[in-house]
CSV table of C-alpha atoms in Angstrom, one decimal:
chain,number,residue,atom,x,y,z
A,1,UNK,CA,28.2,-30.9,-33.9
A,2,UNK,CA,25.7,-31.1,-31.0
A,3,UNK,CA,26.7,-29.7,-28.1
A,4,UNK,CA,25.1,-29.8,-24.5
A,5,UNK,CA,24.0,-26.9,-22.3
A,6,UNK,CA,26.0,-26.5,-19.4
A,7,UNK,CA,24.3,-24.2,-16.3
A,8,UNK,CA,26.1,-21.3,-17.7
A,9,UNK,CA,24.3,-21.1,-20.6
A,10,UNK,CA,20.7,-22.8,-19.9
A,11,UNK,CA,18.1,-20.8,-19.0
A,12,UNK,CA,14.9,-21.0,-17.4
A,13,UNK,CA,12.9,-20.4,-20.8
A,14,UNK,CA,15.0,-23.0,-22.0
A,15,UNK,CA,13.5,-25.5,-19.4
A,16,UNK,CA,10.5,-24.7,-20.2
A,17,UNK,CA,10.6,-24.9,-23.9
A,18,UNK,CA,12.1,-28.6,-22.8
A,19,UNK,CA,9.4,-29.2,-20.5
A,20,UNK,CA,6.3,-27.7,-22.5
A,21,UNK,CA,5.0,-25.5,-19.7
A,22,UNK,CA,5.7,-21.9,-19.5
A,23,UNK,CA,8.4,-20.0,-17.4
A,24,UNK,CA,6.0,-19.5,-14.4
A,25,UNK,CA,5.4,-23.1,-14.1
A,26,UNK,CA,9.7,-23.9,-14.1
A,27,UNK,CA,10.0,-20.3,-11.2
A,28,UNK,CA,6.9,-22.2,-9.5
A,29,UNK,CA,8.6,-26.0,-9.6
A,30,UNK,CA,11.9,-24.3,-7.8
A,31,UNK,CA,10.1,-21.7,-5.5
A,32,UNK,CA,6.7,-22.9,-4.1
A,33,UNK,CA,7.4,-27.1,-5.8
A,34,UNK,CA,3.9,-27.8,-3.3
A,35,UNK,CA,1.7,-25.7,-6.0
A,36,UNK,CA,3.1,-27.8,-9.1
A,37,UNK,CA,1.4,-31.0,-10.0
A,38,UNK,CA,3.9,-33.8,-9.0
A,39,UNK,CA,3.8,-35.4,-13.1
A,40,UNK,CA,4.9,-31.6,-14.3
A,41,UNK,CA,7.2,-31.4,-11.0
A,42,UNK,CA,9.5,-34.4,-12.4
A,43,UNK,CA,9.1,-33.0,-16.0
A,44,UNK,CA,10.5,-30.2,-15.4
A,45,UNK,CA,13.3,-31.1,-13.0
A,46,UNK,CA,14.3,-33.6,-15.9
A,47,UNK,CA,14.5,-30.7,-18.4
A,48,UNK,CA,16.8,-28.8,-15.9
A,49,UNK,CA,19.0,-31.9,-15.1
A,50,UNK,CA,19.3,-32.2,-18.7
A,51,UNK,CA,20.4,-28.8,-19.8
A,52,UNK,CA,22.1,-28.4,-17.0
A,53,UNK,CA,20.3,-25.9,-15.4
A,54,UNK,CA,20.7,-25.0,-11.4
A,55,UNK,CA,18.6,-22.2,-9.9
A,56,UNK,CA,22.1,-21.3,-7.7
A,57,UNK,CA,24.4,-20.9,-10.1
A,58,UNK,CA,26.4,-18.3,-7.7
A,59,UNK,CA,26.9,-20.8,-4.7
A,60,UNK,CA,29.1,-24.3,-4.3
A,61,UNK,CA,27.9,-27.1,-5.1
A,62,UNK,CA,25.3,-29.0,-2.1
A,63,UNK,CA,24.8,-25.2,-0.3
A,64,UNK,CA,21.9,-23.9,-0.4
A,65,UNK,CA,21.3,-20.1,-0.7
A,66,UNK,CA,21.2,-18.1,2.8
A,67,UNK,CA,17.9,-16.3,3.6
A,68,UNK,CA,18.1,-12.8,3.2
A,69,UNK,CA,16.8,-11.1,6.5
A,70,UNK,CA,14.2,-7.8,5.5
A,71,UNK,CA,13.5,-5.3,8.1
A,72,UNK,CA,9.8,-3.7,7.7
A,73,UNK,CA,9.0,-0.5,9.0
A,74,UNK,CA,5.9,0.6,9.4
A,75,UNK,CA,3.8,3.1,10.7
A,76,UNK,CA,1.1,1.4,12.8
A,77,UNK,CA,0.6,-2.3,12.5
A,78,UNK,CA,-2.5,-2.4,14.9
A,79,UNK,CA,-4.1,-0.2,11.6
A,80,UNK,CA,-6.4,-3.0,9.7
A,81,UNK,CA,-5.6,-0.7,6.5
A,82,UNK,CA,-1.4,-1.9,6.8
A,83,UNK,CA,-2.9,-5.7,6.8
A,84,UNK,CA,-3.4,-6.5,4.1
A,85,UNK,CA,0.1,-5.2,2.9
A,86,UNK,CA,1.9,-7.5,5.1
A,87,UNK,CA,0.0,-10.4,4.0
A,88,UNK,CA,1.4,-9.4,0.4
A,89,UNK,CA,4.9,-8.7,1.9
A,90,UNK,CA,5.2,-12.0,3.5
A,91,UNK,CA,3.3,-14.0,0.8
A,92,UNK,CA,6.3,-12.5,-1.5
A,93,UNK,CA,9.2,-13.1,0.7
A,94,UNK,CA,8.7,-16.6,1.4
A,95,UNK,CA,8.3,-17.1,-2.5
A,96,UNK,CA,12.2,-14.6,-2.4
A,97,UNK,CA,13.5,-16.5,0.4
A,98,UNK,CA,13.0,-13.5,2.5
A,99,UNK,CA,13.1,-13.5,6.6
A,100,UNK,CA,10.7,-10.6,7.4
A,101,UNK,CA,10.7,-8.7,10.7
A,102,UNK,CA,7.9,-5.8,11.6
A,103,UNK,CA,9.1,-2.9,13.5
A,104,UNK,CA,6.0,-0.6,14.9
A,105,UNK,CA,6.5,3.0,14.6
A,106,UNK,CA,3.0,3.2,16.1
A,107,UNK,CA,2.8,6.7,14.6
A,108,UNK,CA,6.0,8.4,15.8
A,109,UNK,CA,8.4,10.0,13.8
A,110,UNK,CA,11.3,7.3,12.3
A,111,UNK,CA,14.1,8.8,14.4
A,112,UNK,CA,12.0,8.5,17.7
A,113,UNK,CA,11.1,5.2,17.3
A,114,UNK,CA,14.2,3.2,15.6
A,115,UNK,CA,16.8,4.7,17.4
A,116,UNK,CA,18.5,1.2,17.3
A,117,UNK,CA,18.2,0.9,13.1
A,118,UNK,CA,21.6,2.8,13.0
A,119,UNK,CA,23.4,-1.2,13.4
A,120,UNK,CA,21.3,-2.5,10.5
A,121,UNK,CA,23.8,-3.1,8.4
A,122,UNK,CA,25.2,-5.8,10.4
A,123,UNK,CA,21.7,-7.5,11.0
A,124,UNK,CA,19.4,-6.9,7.5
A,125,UNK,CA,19.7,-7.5,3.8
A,126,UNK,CA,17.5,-4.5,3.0
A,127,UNK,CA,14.2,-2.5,4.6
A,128,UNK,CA,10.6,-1.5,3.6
A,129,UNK,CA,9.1,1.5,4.9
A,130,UNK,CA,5.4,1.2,5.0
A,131,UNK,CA,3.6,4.5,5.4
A,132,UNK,CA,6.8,6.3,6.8
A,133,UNK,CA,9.9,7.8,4.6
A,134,UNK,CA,13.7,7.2,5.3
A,135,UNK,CA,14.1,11.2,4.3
A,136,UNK,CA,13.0,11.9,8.0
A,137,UNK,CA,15.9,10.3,9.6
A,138,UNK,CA,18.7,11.9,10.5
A,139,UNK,CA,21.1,9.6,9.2
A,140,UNK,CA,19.1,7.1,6.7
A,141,UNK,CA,21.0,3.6,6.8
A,142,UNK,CA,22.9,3.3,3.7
A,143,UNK,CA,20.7,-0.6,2.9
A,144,UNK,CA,18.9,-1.5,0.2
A,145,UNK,CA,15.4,0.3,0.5
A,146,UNK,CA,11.8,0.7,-0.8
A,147,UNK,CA,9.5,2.6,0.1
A,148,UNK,CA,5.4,1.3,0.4
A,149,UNK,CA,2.7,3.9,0.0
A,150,UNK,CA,4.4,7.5,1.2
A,151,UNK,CA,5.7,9.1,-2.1
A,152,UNK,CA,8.7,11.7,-1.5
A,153,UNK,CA,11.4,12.6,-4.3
A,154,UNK,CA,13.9,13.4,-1.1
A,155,UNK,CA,15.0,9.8,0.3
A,156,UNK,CA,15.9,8.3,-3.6
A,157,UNK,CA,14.7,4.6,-2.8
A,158,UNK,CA,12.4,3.2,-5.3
A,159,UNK,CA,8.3,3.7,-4.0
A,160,UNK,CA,5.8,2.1,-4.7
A,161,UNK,CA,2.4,4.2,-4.1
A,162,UNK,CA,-1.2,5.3,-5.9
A,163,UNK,CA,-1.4,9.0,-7.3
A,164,UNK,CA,-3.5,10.2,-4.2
A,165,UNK,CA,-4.2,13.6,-5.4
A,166,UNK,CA,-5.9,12.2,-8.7
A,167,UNK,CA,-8.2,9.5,-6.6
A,168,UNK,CA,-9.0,12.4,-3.8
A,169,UNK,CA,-10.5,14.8,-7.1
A,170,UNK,CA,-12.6,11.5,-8.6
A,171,UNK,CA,-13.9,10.7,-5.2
A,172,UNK,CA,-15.1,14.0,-5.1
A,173,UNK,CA,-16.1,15.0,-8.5
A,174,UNK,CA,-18.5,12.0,-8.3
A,175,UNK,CA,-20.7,13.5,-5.5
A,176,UNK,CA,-20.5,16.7,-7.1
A,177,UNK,CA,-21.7,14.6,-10.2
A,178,UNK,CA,-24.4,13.1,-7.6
A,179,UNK,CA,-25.6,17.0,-6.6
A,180,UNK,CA,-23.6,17.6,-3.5
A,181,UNK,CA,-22.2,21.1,-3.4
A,182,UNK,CA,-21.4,21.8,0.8
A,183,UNK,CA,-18.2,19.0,0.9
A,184,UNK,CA,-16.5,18.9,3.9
A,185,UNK,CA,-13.0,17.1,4.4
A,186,UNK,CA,-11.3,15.2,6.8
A,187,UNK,CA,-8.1,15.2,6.7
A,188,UNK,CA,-5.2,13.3,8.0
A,189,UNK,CA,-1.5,14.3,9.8
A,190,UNK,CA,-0.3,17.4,7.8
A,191,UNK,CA,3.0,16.1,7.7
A,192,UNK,CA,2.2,13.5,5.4
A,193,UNK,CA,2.4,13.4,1.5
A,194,UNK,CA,-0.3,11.5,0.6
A,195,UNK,CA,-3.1,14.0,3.0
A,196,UNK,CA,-1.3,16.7,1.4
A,197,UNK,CA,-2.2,15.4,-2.0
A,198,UNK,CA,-5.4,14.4,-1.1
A,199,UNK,CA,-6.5,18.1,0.6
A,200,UNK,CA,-5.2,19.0,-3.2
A,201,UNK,CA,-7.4,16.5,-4.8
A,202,UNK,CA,-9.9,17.9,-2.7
A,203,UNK,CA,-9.4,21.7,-3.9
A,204,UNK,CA,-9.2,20.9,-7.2
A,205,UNK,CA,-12.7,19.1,-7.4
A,206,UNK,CA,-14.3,22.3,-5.9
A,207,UNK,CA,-12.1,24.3,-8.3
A,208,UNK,CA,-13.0,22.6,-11.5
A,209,UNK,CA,-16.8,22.6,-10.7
A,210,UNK,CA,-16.5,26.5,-9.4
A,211,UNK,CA,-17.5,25.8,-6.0
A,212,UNK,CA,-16.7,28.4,-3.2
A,213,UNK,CA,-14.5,26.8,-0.7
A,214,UNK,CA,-15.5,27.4,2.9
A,215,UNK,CA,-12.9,27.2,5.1
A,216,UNK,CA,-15.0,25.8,8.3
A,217,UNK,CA,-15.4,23.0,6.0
A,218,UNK,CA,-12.0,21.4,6.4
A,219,UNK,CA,-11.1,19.8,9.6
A,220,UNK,CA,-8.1,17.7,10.1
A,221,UNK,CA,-7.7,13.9,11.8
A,222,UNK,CA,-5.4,11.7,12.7
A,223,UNK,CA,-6.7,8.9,10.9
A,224,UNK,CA,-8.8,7.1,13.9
A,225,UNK,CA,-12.2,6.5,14.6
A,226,UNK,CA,-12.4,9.4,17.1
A,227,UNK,CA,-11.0,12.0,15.3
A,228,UNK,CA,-14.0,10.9,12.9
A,229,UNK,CA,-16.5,11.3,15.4
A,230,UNK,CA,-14.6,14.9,16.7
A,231,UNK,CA,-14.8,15.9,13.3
A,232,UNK,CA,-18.7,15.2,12.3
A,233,UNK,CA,-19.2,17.1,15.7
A,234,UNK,CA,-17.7,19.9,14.5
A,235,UNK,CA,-18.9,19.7,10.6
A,236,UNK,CA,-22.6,19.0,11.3
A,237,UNK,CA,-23.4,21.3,13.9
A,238,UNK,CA,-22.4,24.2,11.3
A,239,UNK,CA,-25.6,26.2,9.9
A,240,UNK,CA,-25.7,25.1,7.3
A,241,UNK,CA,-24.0,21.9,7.5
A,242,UNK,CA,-22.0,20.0,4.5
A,243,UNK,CA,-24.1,17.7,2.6
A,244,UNK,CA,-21.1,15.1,1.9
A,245,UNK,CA,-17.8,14.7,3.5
A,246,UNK,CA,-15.1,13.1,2.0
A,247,UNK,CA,-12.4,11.8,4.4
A,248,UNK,CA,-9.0,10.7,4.1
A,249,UNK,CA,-9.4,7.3,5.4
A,250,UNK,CA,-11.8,4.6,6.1
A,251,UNK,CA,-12.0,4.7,9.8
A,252,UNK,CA,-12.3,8.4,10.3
A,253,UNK,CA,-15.1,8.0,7.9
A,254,UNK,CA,-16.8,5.5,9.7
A,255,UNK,CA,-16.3,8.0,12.9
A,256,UNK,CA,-18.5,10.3,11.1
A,257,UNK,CA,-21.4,8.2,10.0
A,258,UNK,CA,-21.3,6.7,13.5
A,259,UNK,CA,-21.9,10.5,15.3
A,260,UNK,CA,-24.2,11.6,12.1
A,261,UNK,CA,-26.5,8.9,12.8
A,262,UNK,CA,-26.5,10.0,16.7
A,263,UNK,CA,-27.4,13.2,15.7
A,264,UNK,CA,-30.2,11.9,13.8
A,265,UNK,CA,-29.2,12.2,10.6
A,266,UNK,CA,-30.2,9.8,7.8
A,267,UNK,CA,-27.4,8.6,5.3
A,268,UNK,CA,-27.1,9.2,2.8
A,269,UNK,CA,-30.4,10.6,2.2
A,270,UNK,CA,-29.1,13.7,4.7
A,271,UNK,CA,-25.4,13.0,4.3
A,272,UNK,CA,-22.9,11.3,1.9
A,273,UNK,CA,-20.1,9.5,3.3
A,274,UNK,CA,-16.7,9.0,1.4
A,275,UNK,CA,-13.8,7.0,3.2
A,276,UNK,CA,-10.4,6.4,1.7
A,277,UNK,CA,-8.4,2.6,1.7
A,278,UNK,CA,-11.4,0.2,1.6
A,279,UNK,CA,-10.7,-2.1,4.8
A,280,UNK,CA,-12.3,-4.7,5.3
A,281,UNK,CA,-14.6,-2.6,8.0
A,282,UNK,CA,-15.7,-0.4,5.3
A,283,UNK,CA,-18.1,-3.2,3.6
A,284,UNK,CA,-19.8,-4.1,6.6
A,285,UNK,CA,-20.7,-0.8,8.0
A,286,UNK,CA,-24.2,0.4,7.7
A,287,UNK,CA,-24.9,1.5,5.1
A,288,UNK,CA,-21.9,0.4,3.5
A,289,UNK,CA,-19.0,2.6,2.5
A,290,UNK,CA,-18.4,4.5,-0.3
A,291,UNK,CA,-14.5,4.3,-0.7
A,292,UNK,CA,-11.2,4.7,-3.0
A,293,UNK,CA,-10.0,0.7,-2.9
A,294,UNK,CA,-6.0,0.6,-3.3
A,295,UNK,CA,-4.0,-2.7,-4.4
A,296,UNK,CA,-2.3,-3.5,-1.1
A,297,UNK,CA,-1.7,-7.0,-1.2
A,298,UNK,CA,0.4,-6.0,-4.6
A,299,UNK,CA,2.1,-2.9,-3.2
A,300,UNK,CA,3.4,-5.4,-0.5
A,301,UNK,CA,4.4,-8.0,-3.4
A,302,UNK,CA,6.0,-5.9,-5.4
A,303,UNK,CA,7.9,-4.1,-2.7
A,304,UNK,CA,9.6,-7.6,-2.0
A,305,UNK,CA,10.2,-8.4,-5.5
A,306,UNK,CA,11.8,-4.8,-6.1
A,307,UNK,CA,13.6,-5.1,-2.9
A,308,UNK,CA,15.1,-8.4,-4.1
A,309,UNK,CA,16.0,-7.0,-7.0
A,310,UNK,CA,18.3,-4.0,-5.3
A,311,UNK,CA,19.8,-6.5,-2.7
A,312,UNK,CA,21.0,-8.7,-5.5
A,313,UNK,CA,22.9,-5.4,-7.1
A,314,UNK,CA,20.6,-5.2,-9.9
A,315,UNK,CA,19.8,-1.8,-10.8
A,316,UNK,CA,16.0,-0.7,-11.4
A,317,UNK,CA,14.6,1.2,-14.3
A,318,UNK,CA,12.6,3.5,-12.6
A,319,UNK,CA,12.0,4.6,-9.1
A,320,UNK,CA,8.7,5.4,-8.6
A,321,UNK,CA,6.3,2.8,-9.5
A,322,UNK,CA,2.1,3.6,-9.7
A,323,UNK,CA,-0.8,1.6,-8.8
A,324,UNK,CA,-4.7,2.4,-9.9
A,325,UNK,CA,-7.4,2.6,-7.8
A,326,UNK,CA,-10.7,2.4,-7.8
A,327,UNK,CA,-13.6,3.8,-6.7
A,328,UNK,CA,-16.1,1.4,-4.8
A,329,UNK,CA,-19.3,2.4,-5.0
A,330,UNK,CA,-21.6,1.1,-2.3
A,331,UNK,CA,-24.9,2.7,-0.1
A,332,UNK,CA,-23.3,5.1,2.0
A,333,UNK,CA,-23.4,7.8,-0.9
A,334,UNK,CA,-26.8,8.8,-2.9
């Protein structure tokens, strides 16, 4: 005897065997209906009237789904490098029905700056840290969580982040490939993971290739332009001077090619220059930067679609979650 679906049995692959057009296209016709071509638009919603299907099987009849409100966190949204992450965060949420809020950090520590966050319960649905970690606060709110590009084991929310130490050794390996062998580094804050795993990528380089480590060599930053500029000051007036430096971030590396060049010095004939993030900045400096590119507009996808997942009590496989990189090679390095 046939039978007919009922909406709590249909599915979405059954739509779209139905319709002919594949399980994207239905999530597309129900989430983001302005990107599906009105003729497949009515195909499919005639498939899901059919079968039965509703996309809110878990709320009355006529009312519509609440929009879960998400906290972001981040560490300094006046830095170009946390752009293009919140372009992917809220490209993601409006497709989640997510309401996204930024709170600036502007560099200070999480219990310094969110003092307020301990109500957050009562007013979000769940929080992304960008560039921070909850294991700093005193009393982490007990929300839905994930953390965007700061890998620690001590806070247990699911991160999403690039294996830093591995992309610091290529970056690198490949001028010591290119016949560099006095590599400075420019490193970030101490206190964060990823410069500590990048000073490590660093070490190891010079380790595999049995290069003597000179400690004058090292400098740290703090991730801006001037502390690039402080840091070339120091690196290139050093007899004799490194003949690469590798820094930690884009704009600290553009510091340093902007004070090598007022000091005369020719790059990358005299110096090679190795940033860290690839912003936008990077590709129009001159010469152009040589950098480690990250996927940020994904990390800030992802984030959402991992967060959505938690706030609707689904549990996760796994809670650390990798994403390449890549080095771009461009005129900045010989």
């Amino acid at each position: 005897m046939k039978t007919t679906p009922n909406s709590s049995t249909a599915t979405m692959k059954a739509v779209a065997l139905a319709a002919g057009v594949s399980t994207a296209t239905v999530s597309r016709v129900f989430t983001a209906p302005e990107k599906v071509s009105p003729t497949t638009r009515q195909r499919v919603e005639s498939a899901a009237i059919t079968l039965g299907y509703s996309t809110l099987p878990l709320f009355p009849r006529g009312i519509p789904p609440r929009w879960r409100k998400v906290l972001v966190i981040i560490a300094d949204v006046t830095d170009s490098f946390y752009s293009e992450i919140i372009r992917g965060i809220e490209r993601q949420a409006s497709q989640q029905r997510c309401l996204i809020t930024l709170f600036d950090c502007a560099h200070q520590s999480l219990n310094r700056c969110t003092p307020d966050t301990r109500g957050l319960p009562d007013d979000y649905d769940g929080l992304l840290y960008v560039g921070l970690s909850p294991s700093s606060l005193d009393r982490p709110p007990s929300l839905p969580s994930v953390v965007i590009n700061e890998y620690s084991s001590d806070h247990g929310a699911p991160t999403l982040h690039i294996d830093n130490l591995s992309a610091a050794f290529n970056a690198v390996n490949y001028l010591i490939q290119r016949g560099h062998h006095r590599i400075a580094c420019v490193t970030g804050p101490e206190n964060l993971a990823i410069c500590q795993y990048r000073r490590q990528g660093y070490l190891q380089a010079l380790q595999r290739h049995n290069l003597t480590l000179n400690p004058y060599f090292i400098t740290r930053g703090d991730f801006t332009f001037k502390s690039g500029i402080a840091a070339a000051e120091n690196l290139l007036t050093l007899t004799p001077p490194p003949d690469a430096v590798f820094c930690h971030n884009d704009r600290m590396a553009l510091g340093v090619m902007y004070r090598a060049k007022q000091l005369g010095i020719v790059i990358p004939r005299q110096l090679s220059v190795v940033g860290f993030d690839d912003i936008e900045e990077s590709q129009y400096a001159d010469p152009p930067l040589t950098t480690v590119a990250q996927p940020r507009v994904a990390q800030g996808e992802s984030a959402v679609s991992l967060l959505t997942t938690l706030m609707e009590g689904k549990p996760l496989i796994n809670r650390s979650y990798l994403l390449e990189t890549e080095l771009i090679l461009r005129q900045s390095t010989r």
